[in-house]
PDB file of C-alpha atoms in Angstrom:
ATOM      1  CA  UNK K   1       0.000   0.000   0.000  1.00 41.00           C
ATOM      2  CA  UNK K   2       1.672   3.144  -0.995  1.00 42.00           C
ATOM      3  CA  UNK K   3       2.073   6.072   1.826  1.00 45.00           C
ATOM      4  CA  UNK K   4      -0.756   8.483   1.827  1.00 44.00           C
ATOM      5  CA  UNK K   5       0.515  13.002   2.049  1.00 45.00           C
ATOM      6  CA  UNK K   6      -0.308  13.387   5.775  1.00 43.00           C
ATOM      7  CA  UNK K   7      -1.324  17.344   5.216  1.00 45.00           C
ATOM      8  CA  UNK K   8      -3.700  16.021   2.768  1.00 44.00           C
ATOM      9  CA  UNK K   9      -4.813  12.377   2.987  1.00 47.00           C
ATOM     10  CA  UNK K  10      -3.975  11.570  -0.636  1.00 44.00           C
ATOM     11  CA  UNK K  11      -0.913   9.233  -2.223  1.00 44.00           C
ATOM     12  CA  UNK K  12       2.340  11.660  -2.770  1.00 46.00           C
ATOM     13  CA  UNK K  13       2.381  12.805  -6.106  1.00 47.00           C
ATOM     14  CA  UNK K  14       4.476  10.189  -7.901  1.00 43.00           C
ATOM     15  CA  UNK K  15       8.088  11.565  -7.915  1.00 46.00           C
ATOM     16  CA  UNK K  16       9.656  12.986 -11.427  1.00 45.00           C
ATOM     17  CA  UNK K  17      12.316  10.396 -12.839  1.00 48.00           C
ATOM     18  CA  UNK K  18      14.816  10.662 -10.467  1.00 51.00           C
ATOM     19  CA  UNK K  19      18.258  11.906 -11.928  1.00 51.00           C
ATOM     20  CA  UNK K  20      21.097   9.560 -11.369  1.00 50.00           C
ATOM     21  CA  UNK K  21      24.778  10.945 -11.028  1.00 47.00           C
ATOM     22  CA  UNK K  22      25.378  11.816 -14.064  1.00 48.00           C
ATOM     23  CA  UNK K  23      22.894  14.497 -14.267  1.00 48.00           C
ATOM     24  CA  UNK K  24      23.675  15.652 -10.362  1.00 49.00           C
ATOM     25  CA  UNK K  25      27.101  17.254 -11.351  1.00 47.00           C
ATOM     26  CA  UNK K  26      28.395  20.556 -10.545  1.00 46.00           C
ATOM     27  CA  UNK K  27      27.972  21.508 -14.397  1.00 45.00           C
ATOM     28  CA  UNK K  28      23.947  20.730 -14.194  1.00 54.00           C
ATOM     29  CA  UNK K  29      21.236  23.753 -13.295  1.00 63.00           C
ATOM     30  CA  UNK K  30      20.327  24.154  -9.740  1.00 73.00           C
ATOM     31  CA  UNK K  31      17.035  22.399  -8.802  1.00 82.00           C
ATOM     32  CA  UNK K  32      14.209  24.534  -7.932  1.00 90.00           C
ATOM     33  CA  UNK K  33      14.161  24.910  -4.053  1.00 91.00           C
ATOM     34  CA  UNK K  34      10.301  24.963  -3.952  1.00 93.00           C
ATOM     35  CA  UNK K  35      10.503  21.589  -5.666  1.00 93.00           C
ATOM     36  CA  UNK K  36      13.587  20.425  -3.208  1.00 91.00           C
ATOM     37  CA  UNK K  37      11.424  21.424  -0.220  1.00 92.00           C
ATOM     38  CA  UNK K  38       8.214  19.462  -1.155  1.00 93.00           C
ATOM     39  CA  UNK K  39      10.230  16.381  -1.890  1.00 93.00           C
ATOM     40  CA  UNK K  40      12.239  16.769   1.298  1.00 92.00           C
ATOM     41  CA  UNK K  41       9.766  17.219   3.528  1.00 92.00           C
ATOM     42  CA  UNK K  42       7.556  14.390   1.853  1.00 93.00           C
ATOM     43  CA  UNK K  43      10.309  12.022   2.035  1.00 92.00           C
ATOM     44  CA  UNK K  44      11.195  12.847   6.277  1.00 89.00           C
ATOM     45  CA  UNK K  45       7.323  12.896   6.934  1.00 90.00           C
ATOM     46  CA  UNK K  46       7.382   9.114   5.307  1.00 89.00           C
ATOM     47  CA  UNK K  47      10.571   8.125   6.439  1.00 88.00           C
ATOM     48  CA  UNK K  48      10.036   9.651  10.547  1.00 84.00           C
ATOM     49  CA  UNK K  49       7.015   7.038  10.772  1.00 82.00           C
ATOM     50  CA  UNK K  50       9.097   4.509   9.597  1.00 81.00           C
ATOM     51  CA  UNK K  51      11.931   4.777  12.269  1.00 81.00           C
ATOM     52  CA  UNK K  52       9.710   5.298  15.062  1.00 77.00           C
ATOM     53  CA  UNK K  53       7.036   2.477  13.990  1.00 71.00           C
ATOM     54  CA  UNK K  54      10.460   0.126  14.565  1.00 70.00           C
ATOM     55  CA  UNK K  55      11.601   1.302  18.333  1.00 71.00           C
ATOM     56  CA  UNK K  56      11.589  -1.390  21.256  1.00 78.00           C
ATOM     57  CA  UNK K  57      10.759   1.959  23.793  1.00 80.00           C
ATOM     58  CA  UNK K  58       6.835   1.965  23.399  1.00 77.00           C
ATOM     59  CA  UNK K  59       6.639   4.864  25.786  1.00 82.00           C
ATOM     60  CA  UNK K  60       8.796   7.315  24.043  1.00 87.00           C
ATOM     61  CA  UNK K  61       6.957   9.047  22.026  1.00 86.00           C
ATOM     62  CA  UNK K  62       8.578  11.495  19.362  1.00 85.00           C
ATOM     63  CA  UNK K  63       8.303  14.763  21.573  1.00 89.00           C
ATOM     64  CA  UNK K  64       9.662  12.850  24.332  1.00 92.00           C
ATOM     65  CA  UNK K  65      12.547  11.936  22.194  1.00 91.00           C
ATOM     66  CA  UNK K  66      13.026  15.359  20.889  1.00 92.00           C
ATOM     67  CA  UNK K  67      12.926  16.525  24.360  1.00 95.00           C
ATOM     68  CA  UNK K  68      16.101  14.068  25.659  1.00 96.00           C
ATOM     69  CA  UNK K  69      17.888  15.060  22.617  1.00 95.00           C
ATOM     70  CA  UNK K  70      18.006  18.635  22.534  1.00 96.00           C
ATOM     71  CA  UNK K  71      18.651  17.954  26.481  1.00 97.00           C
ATOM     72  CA  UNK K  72      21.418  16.017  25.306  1.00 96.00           C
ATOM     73  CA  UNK K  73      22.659  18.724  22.878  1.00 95.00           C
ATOM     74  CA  UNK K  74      22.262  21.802  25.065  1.00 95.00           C
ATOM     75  CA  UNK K  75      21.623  20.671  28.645  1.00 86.00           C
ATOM     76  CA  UNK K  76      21.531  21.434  31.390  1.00 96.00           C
ATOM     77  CA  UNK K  77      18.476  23.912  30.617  1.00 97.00           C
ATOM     78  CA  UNK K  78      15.629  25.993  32.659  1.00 96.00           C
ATOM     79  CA  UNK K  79      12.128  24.584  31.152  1.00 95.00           C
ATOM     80  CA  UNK K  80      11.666  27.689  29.602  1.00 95.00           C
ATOM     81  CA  UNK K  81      14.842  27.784  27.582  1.00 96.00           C
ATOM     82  CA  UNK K  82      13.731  23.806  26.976  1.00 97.00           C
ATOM     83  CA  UNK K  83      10.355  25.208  25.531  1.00 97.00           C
ATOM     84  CA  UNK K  84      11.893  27.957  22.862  1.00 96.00           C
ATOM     85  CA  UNK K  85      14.026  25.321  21.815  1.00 95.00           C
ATOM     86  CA  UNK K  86      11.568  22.594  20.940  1.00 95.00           C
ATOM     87  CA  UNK K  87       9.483  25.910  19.913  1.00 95.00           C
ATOM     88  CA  UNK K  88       6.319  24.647  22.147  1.00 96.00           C
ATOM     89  CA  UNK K  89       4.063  26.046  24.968  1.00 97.00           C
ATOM     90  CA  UNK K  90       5.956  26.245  28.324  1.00 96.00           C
ATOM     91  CA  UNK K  91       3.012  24.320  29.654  1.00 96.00           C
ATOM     92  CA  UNK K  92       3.154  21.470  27.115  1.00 96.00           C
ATOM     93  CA  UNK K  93       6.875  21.312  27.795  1.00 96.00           C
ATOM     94  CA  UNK K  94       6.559  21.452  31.845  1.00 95.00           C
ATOM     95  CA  UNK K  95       4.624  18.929  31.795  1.00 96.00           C
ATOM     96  CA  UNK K  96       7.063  16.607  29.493  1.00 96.00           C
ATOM     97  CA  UNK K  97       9.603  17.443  32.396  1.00 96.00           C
ATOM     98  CA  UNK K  98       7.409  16.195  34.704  1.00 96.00           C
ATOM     99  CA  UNK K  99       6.815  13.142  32.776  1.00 96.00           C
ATOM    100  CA  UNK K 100      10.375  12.912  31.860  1.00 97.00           C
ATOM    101  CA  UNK K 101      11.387  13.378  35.560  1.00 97.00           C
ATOM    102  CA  UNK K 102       8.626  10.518  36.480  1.00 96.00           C
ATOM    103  CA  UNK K 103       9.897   8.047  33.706  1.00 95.00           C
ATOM    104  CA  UNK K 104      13.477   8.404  35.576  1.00 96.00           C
ATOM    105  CA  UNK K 105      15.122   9.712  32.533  1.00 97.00           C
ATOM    106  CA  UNK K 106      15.939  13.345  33.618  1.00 97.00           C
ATOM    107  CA  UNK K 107      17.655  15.228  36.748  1.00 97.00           C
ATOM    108  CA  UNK K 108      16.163  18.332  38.134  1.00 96.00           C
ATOM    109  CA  UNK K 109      18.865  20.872  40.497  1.00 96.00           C
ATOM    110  CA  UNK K 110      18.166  24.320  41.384  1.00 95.00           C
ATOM    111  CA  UNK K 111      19.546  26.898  39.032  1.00 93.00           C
ATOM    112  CA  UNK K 112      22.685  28.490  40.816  1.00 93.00           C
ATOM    113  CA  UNK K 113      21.562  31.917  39.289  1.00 92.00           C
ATOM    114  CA  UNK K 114      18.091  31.703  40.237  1.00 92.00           C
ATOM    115  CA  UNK K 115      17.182  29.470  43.396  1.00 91.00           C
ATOM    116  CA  UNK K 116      13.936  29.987  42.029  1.00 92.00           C
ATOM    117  CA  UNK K 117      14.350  28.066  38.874  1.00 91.00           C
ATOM    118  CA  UNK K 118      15.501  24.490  38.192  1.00 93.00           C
ATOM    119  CA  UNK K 119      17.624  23.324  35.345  1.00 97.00           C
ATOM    120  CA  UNK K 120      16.934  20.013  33.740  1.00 97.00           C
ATOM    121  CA  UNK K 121      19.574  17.734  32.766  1.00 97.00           C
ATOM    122  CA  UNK K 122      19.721  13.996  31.425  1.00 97.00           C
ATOM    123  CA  UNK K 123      20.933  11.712  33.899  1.00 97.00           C
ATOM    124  CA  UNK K 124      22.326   8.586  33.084  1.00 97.00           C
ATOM    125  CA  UNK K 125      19.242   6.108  32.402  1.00 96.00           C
ATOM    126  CA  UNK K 126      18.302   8.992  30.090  1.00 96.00           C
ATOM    127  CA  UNK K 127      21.795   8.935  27.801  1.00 97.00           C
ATOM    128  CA  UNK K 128      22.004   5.587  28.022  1.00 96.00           C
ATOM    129  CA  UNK K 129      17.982   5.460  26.571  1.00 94.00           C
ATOM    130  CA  UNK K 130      19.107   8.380  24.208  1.00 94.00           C
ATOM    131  CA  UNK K 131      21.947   6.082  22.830  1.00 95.00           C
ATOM    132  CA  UNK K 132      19.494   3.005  22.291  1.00 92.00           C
ATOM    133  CA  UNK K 133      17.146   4.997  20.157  1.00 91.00           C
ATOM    134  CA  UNK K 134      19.879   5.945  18.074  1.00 91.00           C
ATOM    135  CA  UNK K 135      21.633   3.000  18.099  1.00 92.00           C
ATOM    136  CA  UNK K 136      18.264   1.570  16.729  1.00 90.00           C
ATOM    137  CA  UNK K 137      17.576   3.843  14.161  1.00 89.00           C
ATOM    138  CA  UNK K 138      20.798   4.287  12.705  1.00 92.00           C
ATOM    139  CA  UNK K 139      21.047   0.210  12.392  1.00 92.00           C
ATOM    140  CA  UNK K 140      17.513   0.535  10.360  1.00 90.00           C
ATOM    141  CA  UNK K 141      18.797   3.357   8.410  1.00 91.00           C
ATOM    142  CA  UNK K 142      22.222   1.487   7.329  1.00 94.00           C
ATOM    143  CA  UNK K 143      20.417  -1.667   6.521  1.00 93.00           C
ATOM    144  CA  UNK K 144      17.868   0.754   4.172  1.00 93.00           C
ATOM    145  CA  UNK K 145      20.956   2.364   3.254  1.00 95.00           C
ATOM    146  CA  UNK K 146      22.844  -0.531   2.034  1.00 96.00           C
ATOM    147  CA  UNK K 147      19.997  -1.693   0.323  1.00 96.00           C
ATOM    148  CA  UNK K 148      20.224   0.955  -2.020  1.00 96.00           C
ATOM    149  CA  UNK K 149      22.838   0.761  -5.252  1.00 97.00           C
ATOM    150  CA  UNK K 150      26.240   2.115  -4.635  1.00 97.00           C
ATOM    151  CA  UNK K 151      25.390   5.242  -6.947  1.00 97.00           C
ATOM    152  CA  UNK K 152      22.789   6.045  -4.463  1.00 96.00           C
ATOM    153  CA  UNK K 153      24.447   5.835  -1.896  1.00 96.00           C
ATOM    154  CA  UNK K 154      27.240   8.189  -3.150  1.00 97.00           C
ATOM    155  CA  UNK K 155      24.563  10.974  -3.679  1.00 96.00           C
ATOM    156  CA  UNK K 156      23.172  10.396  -0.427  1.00 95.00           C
ATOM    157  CA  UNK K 157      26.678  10.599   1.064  1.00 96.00           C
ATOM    158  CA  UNK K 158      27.355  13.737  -1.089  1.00 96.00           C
ATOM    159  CA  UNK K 159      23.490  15.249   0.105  1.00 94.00           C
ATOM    160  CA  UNK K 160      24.781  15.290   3.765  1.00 94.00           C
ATOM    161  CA  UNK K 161      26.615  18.659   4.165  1.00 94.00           C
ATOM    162  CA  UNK K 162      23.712  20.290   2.934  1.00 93.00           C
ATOM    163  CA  UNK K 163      21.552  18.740   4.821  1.00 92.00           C
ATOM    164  CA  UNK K 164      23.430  19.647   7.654  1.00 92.00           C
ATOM    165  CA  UNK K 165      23.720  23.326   6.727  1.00 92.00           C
ATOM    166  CA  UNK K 166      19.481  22.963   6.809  1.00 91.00           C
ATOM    167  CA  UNK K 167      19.837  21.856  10.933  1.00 85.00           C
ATOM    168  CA  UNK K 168      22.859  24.311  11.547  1.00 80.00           C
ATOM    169  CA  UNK K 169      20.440  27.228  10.000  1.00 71.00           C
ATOM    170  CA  UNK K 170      17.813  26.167  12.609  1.00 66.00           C
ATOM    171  CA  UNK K 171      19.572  25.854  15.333  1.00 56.00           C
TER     172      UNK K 171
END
């Protein structure tokens, strides 16, 4: 059964030839970005399903996830600096914490600049839940991965930087 467009119900649009190598050198036109963007975000709203429809941690939902990770990345934070970074409602993302915090997966201390205020911090069941996940996903990716021909897996390879420039210019 072919994946339906989750913003509106229907099957993708079937995808344009795809080019292979040969017409991705540095001598072809630029793709337009409009065009880029649909197919990129098509292909992560297919493809996040797929990763989490595959975890052992039934409880972890992909907020929760997104929560220990930036956590990870930028931690220790206040819940408000938490929020703006997930960009979501101070309530939604207090009561992650406390969910978080109740799962065991998070430390709370008081913030030494404001005894009012907390910071909130993975703590080791957390990292080591953290590293599962991705240990997990990554192993599906890399067996999808290899499944594909070696020329696809060159362009992939030679996607990744800008990719990466996408999350460093949203961060």
């Amino acid at each position: 059964m072919a994946p339906s467009d989750t913003t509106t119900g229907h099957p993708p649009e079937p995808a344009p030839d795809r080019p292979g190598p040969a017409e991705l050198s540095a001598g072809s036109a630029a793709a337009d970005p409009a065009e880029l963007a649909g197919r990129l975000r098509a292909v992560i709203q297919h493809l996040l399903p797929v990763l989490r429809g595959h975890s052992t941690h039934r409880d972890l939902t992909p907020s929760r996830t997104a929560a220990l990770a930036t956590l990870d990345a930028h931690g220790p934070l206040r819940v408000s600096e938490l929020a703006a970074r997930m960009n979501i409602a101070l309530s939604t993302t207090s009561r992650m914490v406390d969910l978080l915090d109740d799962r065991g997966w998070i430390a709370r201390r008081t913030d030494p600049v404001d005894q009012r205020a907390s910071l909130i911090s993975l703590n080791d069941a957390g990292r080591a839940l953290l590293r599962a996940v991705r240990r997990e996903t990554t192993g599906l990716l890399a067996e999808r991965i290899g499944r594909l021909p070696p020329d696809r897996q060159h362009l992939l390879h030679a996607a990744l930087p800008a990719l990466e420039e996408l999350v460093d210019d949203a961060g």
